[in-house]
Amino acid sequence: MTGTNVTAGRSGAGSGAGSGAVGAAGSVVDVAISRLKQRIGSGEFTPGHRLPPESVLAAELELSRPSLREAVRALAMAGVLEVRRGDGTFVTDLRPERLMSAIGSFLDLAQDTALDEMLECRKVLEPGATALAATRIDDAALDGLLERMERMRTLQDPGELVREDLAFHADIVAATGNRTLQSLVSTVSARTARARMWRALVKSDVLAWTHQQHMDIHSALRARDSLGAFAAASRHVGDVERWVRERLDAVREGPGGPSA
């Protein structure tokens, strides 16, 4: 009886693969991905778990081997699975930073036209993270931020300035204690670094401007003022975004457009 049920189930799955609902290759692979994710989400396949051999897993999931192979490839690209040649396929540790790193790899392929969206993402994420940090940051972290700001005041190299600026904001987000938020902000922030470098190279008062706005953020954090921290971070990120957008618009309009 059990054998009959399994056979029927596989037959149904096979006929479904030829139907309109699951007929397209993409739909079949989506089903395969969904079934693998269910196993992982349920805890049956835990972090570090080695998946069964392809033939065995395909039979268990009632999938064709090519569909399973495509699903494994997709989940490996997403940082959920790791294929080790000659050793098998394993569930990764599923840490947020690993998954965000995988997303970042896709973002690296984006052209500069995606910069607008990255700037918007930063404007959404960083002020909220800074507001949360105001409720959790300790005195040691505040002192560390102050030391970093003072160090930034002595820098002349734009590259060093941008690296310190990235670290300043990363330290604030780290103070939230939320690793997923850290990974999200880091992924977005890193992909606006080139634009911030550009700004540091051509804007004459960038050092004084950056220091003052960082001081405003630090003061709000020191006061544990969540709303004030949100507002200060919003002004800071918004001013950077506005400056970059103006320059990008000028570049896109060409030589006849507004002066950069």
CSV table of C-alpha atoms in Angstrom, one decimal:
chain,number,residue,atom,x,y,z
A,1,MET,CA,0.0,0.0,0.0
A,2,THR,CA,2.8,2.4,0.9
A,3,GLY,CA,4.6,1.6,-2.4
A,4,THR,CA,1.4,2.3,-4.3
A,5,ASN,CA,0.9,5.7,-2.7
A,6,VAL,CA,4.5,6.8,-3.3
A,7,THR,CA,4.3,5.7,-7.0
A,8,ALA,CA,1.1,7.6,-7.4
A,9,GLY,CA,2.6,10.7,-5.8
A,10,ARG,CA,5.5,10.6,-8.1
A,11,SER,CA,3.4,10.0,-11.1
A,12,GLY,CA,1.2,13.0,-10.1
A,13,ALA,CA,4.3,15.1,-9.7
A,14,GLY,CA,5.6,14.0,-13.1
A,15,SER,CA,2.3,14.8,-14.8
A,16,GLY,CA,2.1,18.1,-13.0
A,17,ALA,CA,5.5,19.0,-14.4
A,18,GLY,CA,4.0,18.7,-17.9
A,19,SER,CA,0.9,20.8,-17.1
A,20,GLY,CA,0.4,24.5,-17.3
A,21,ALA,CA,0.7,25.1,-13.5
A,22,VAL,CA,4.2,23.6,-13.2
A,23,GLY,CA,4.9,23.2,-16.9
A,24,ALA,CA,7.5,26.0,-17.3
A,25,ALA,CA,11.0,25.1,-16.3
A,26,GLY,CA,11.1,28.1,-13.9
A,27,SER,CA,8.0,26.9,-12.1
A,28,VAL,CA,9.4,23.4,-11.6
A,29,VAL,CA,12.6,24.9,-10.2
A,30,ASP,CA,10.6,27.1,-7.9
A,31,VAL,CA,8.8,24.1,-6.6
A,32,ALA,CA,12.2,22.4,-6.0
A,33,ILE,CA,13.5,25.5,-4.2
A,34,SER,CA,10.4,25.6,-2.1
A,35,ARG,CA,10.6,22.0,-1.0
A,36,LEU,CA,14.3,22.3,-0.1
A,37,LYS,CA,13.6,25.5,1.9
A,38,GLN,CA,10.8,23.7,3.8
A,39,ARG,CA,13.2,21.0,4.8
A,40,ILE,CA,15.7,23.6,6.0
A,41,GLY,CA,13.1,25.8,7.7
A,42,SER,CA,11.6,22.9,9.5
A,43,GLY,CA,14.9,22.0,11.0
A,44,GLU,CA,15.2,18.7,9.2
A,45,PHE,CA,18.3,20.0,7.4
A,46,THR,CA,20.2,22.0,10.0
A,47,PRO,CA,23.2,24.3,9.6
A,48,GLY,CA,26.2,22.1,8.6
A,49,HIS,CA,23.9,19.3,7.6
A,50,ARG,CA,25.1,17.3,4.5
A,51,LEU,CA,22.3,16.8,2.0
A,52,PRO,CA,21.5,13.2,0.8
A,53,PRO,CA,22.9,12.2,-2.6
A,54,GLU,CA,21.2,13.8,-5.5
A,55,SER,CA,19.4,10.7,-6.6
A,56,VAL,CA,18.1,10.0,-3.1
A,57,LEU,CA,17.0,13.6,-2.4
A,58,ALA,CA,15.3,13.9,-5.8
A,59,ALA,CA,13.2,10.8,-5.0
A,60,GLU,CA,12.4,12.0,-1.5
A,61,LEU,CA,11.3,15.4,-2.8
A,62,GLU,CA,9.5,13.9,-5.8
A,63,LEU,CA,11.6,16.0,-8.2
A,64,SER,CA,13.6,15.3,-11.3
A,65,ARG,CA,17.3,15.4,-10.8
A,66,PRO,CA,17.8,18.4,-13.3
A,67,SER,CA,15.2,20.4,-11.3
A,68,LEU,CA,16.8,19.6,-8.0
A,69,ARG,CA,20.2,20.5,-9.5
A,70,GLU,CA,18.9,23.9,-10.5
A,71,ALA,CA,17.4,24.5,-7.1
A,72,VAL,CA,20.6,23.6,-5.3
A,73,ARG,CA,22.5,26.0,-7.6
A,74,ALA,CA,20.1,28.8,-6.9
A,75,LEU,CA,20.2,28.3,-3.1
A,76,ALA,CA,24.0,28.1,-3.2
A,77,MET,CA,24.1,31.5,-5.0
A,78,ALA,CA,21.9,32.8,-2.2
A,79,GLY,CA,24.3,31.6,0.5
A,80,VAL,CA,21.9,29.0,1.9
A,81,LEU,CA,23.8,25.9,0.5
A,82,GLU,CA,27.4,25.3,-0.1
A,83,VAL,CA,28.6,22.8,-2.7
A,84,ARG,CA,31.9,21.2,-1.9
A,85,ARG,CA,33.4,19.4,-4.8
A,86,GLY,CA,34.0,15.8,-4.0
A,87,ASP,CA,32.4,16.1,-0.6
A,88,GLY,CA,28.8,16.9,-1.1
A,89,THR,CA,26.3,19.8,-0.6
A,90,PHE,CA,25.9,21.3,2.9
A,91,VAL,CA,23.5,23.7,4.5
A,92,THR,CA,25.6,26.8,5.5
A,93,ASP,CA,25.7,28.3,9.0
A,94,LEU,CA,22.9,30.6,7.7
A,95,ARG,CA,24.4,33.6,9.5
A,96,PRO,CA,22.9,36.9,8.3
A,97,GLU,CA,26.2,38.3,7.2
A,98,ARG,CA,26.7,35.3,4.9
A,99,LEU,CA,23.3,35.7,3.3
A,100,MET,CA,23.7,39.5,2.9
A,101,SER,CA,27.1,38.9,1.4
A,102,ALA,CA,25.5,36.7,-1.3
A,103,ILE,CA,23.0,39.5,-2.0
A,104,GLY,CA,25.9,41.9,-2.2
A,105,SER,CA,27.5,39.8,-4.9
A,106,PHE,CA,24.5,40.4,-7.0
A,107,LEU,CA,24.5,44.1,-6.3
A,108,ASP,CA,28.1,44.3,-7.3
A,109,LEU,CA,27.0,43.4,-10.8
A,110,ALA,CA,24.6,46.4,-10.9
A,111,GLN,CA,25.6,49.5,-13.0
A,112,ASP,CA,25.8,53.0,-11.5
A,113,THR,CA,22.2,53.5,-12.5
A,114,ALA,CA,21.4,51.5,-9.4
A,115,LEU,CA,23.1,54.1,-7.2
A,116,ASP,CA,19.9,56.0,-6.8
A,117,GLU,CA,18.2,53.0,-5.3
A,118,MET,CA,21.2,52.3,-3.0
A,119,LEU,CA,21.1,55.9,-1.7
A,120,GLU,CA,17.4,55.5,-1.0
A,121,CYS,CA,18.0,52.3,0.8
A,122,ARG,CA,20.7,54.0,2.9
A,123,LYS,CA,18.3,56.8,3.7
A,124,VAL,CA,15.7,54.3,4.9
A,125,LEU,CA,18.1,52.0,6.9
A,126,GLU,CA,20.7,54.2,8.6
A,127,PRO,CA,18.5,56.7,10.4
A,128,GLY,CA,16.3,53.9,11.9
A,129,ALA,CA,19.4,52.0,12.9
A,130,THR,CA,20.9,55.2,14.5
A,131,ALA,CA,17.6,55.7,16.4
A,132,LEU,CA,17.7,52.2,17.7
A,133,ALA,CA,21.4,52.6,18.7
A,134,ALA,CA,20.5,55.6,20.9
A,135,THR,CA,18.5,53.2,23.1
A,136,ARG,CA,21.2,50.6,23.4
A,137,ILE,CA,24.7,52.2,23.0
A,138,ASP,CA,27.0,52.2,26.0
A,139,ASP,CA,29.6,54.7,27.1
A,140,ALA,CA,32.5,52.8,25.8
A,141,ALA,CA,31.0,52.8,22.3
A,142,LEU,CA,30.3,56.5,22.5
A,143,ASP,CA,33.9,57.2,23.5
A,144,GLY,CA,35.1,55.1,20.6
A,145,LEU,CA,32.9,57.1,18.2
A,146,LEU,CA,34.4,60.3,19.6
A,147,GLU,CA,37.9,59.1,19.1
A,148,ARG,CA,37.1,58.1,15.6
A,149,MET,CA,35.6,61.5,14.8
A,150,GLU,CA,38.7,63.3,16.2
A,151,ARG,CA,40.9,61.0,14.1
A,152,MET,CA,38.9,61.9,11.0
A,153,ARG,CA,39.6,65.6,11.5
A,154,THR,CA,43.3,65.0,10.9
A,155,LEU,CA,42.9,63.0,7.6
A,156,GLN,CA,43.7,64.5,4.3
A,157,ASP,CA,43.4,61.5,2.0
A,158,PRO,CA,39.8,61.1,0.7
A,159,GLY,CA,40.1,57.3,0.7
A,160,GLU,CA,41.0,57.2,4.4
A,161,LEU,CA,38.2,59.7,5.2
A,162,VAL,CA,35.6,57.5,3.5
A,163,ARG,CA,36.9,54.4,5.2
A,164,GLU,CA,36.7,56.1,8.6
A,165,ASP,CA,33.2,57.4,7.7
A,166,LEU,CA,32.0,53.9,6.8
A,167,ALA,CA,33.5,52.6,10.1
A,168,PHE,CA,31.8,55.4,12.1
A,169,HIS,CA,28.4,54.4,10.9
A,170,ALA,CA,29.1,50.7,11.1
A,171,ASP,CA,30.1,51.2,14.8
A,172,ILE,CA,26.7,52.9,15.4
A,173,VAL,CA,24.8,50.1,13.8
A,174,ALA,CA,26.9,47.5,15.7
A,175,ALA,CA,25.7,49.2,19.0
A,176,THR,CA,22.1,48.0,18.2
A,177,GLY,CA,23.2,44.5,18.7
A,178,ASN,CA,21.2,43.4,15.7
A,179,ARG,CA,23.4,41.4,13.4
A,180,THR,CA,20.8,41.2,10.6
A,181,LEU,CA,20.5,45.0,10.6
A,182,GLN,CA,24.3,45.3,10.6
A,183,SER,CA,24.5,43.1,7.5
A,184,LEU,CA,21.8,45.0,5.7
A,185,VAL,CA,23.3,48.4,6.4
A,186,SER,CA,26.8,47.2,5.6
A,187,THR,CA,25.7,45.8,2.2
A,188,VAL,CA,24.0,49.0,1.2
A,189,SER,CA,26.6,51.3,2.7
A,190,ALA,CA,29.5,49.6,0.9
A,191,ARG,CA,27.8,50.1,-2.4
A,192,THR,CA,27.5,53.8,-2.0
A,193,ALA,CA,31.2,54.1,-1.1
A,194,ARG,CA,32.3,55.1,-4.6
A,195,ALA,CA,29.9,58.0,-4.7
A,196,ARG,CA,31.0,59.2,-1.2
A,197,MET,CA,34.6,58.9,-2.4
A,198,TRP,CA,33.7,61.1,-5.4
A,199,ARG,CA,32.2,63.6,-3.1
A,200,ALA,CA,35.2,63.6,-0.8
A,201,LEU,CA,37.5,64.3,-3.8
A,202,VAL,CA,35.6,67.3,-5.2
A,203,LYS,CA,33.8,69.0,-2.3
A,204,SER,CA,36.2,71.4,-0.6
A,205,ASP,CA,34.5,71.6,2.8
A,206,VAL,CA,33.6,68.0,3.1
A,207,LEU,CA,35.8,67.4,6.2
A,208,ALA,CA,34.3,70.2,8.3
A,209,TRP,CA,30.8,69.4,7.0
A,210,THR,CA,31.1,65.7,7.9
A,211,HIS,CA,32.6,66.4,11.3
A,212,GLN,CA,29.8,68.7,12.3
A,213,GLN,CA,27.1,66.3,11.2
A,214,HIS,CA,28.8,63.4,13.0
A,215,MET,CA,29.0,65.6,16.1
A,216,ASP,CA,25.2,66.1,15.9
A,217,ILE,CA,24.6,62.4,15.6
A,218,HIS,CA,27.0,61.7,18.5
A,219,SER,CA,25.4,64.3,20.7
A,220,ALA,CA,22.0,62.7,20.2
A,221,LEU,CA,23.4,59.3,20.9
A,222,ARG,CA,25.1,60.6,24.1
A,223,ALA,CA,21.7,62.0,25.2
A,224,ARG,CA,20.0,58.7,24.4
A,225,ASP,CA,17.7,60.8,22.3
A,226,SER,CA,16.2,58.3,19.8
A,227,LEU,CA,14.2,60.9,17.8
A,228,GLY,CA,17.1,63.4,17.8
A,229,ALA,CA,19.5,60.6,16.5
A,230,PHE,CA,17.0,59.7,13.8
A,231,ALA,CA,16.8,63.4,12.7
A,232,ALA,CA,20.5,63.9,12.8
A,233,ALA,CA,21.2,60.8,10.8
A,234,SER,CA,18.5,61.7,8.3
A,235,ARG,CA,20.0,65.1,7.7
A,236,HIS,CA,23.4,63.6,7.2
A,237,VAL,CA,22.4,60.8,4.8
A,238,GLY,CA,19.9,63.1,3.0
A,239,ASP,CA,22.5,65.8,2.3
A,240,VAL,CA,24.9,63.2,0.9
A,241,GLU,CA,22.2,61.8,-1.3
A,242,ARG,CA,21.1,65.2,-2.5
A,243,TRP,CA,24.7,66.2,-3.4
A,244,VAL,CA,25.3,63.0,-5.3
A,245,ARG,CA,22.0,63.2,-7.2
A,246,GLU,CA,22.7,66.8,-8.3
A,247,ARG,CA,26.1,65.8,-9.7
A,248,LEU,CA,24.7,62.7,-11.3
A,249,ASP,CA,21.9,64.7,-13.0
A,250,ALA,CA,24.5,67.1,-14.3
A,251,VAL,CA,26.6,64.3,-15.7
A,252,ARG,CA,23.6,62.7,-17.3
A,253,GLU,CA,22.5,66.0,-19.0
A,254,GLY,CA,26.0,66.2,-20.6
A,255,PRO,CA,28.2,69.2,-21.2
A,256,GLY,CA,25.3,71.5,-21.9
A,257,GLY,CA,23.7,70.8,-18.6
A,258,PRO,CA,24.3,72.5,-15.2
A,259,SER,CA,27.8,72.8,-14.1
A,260,ALA,CA,29.1,70.0,-11.9
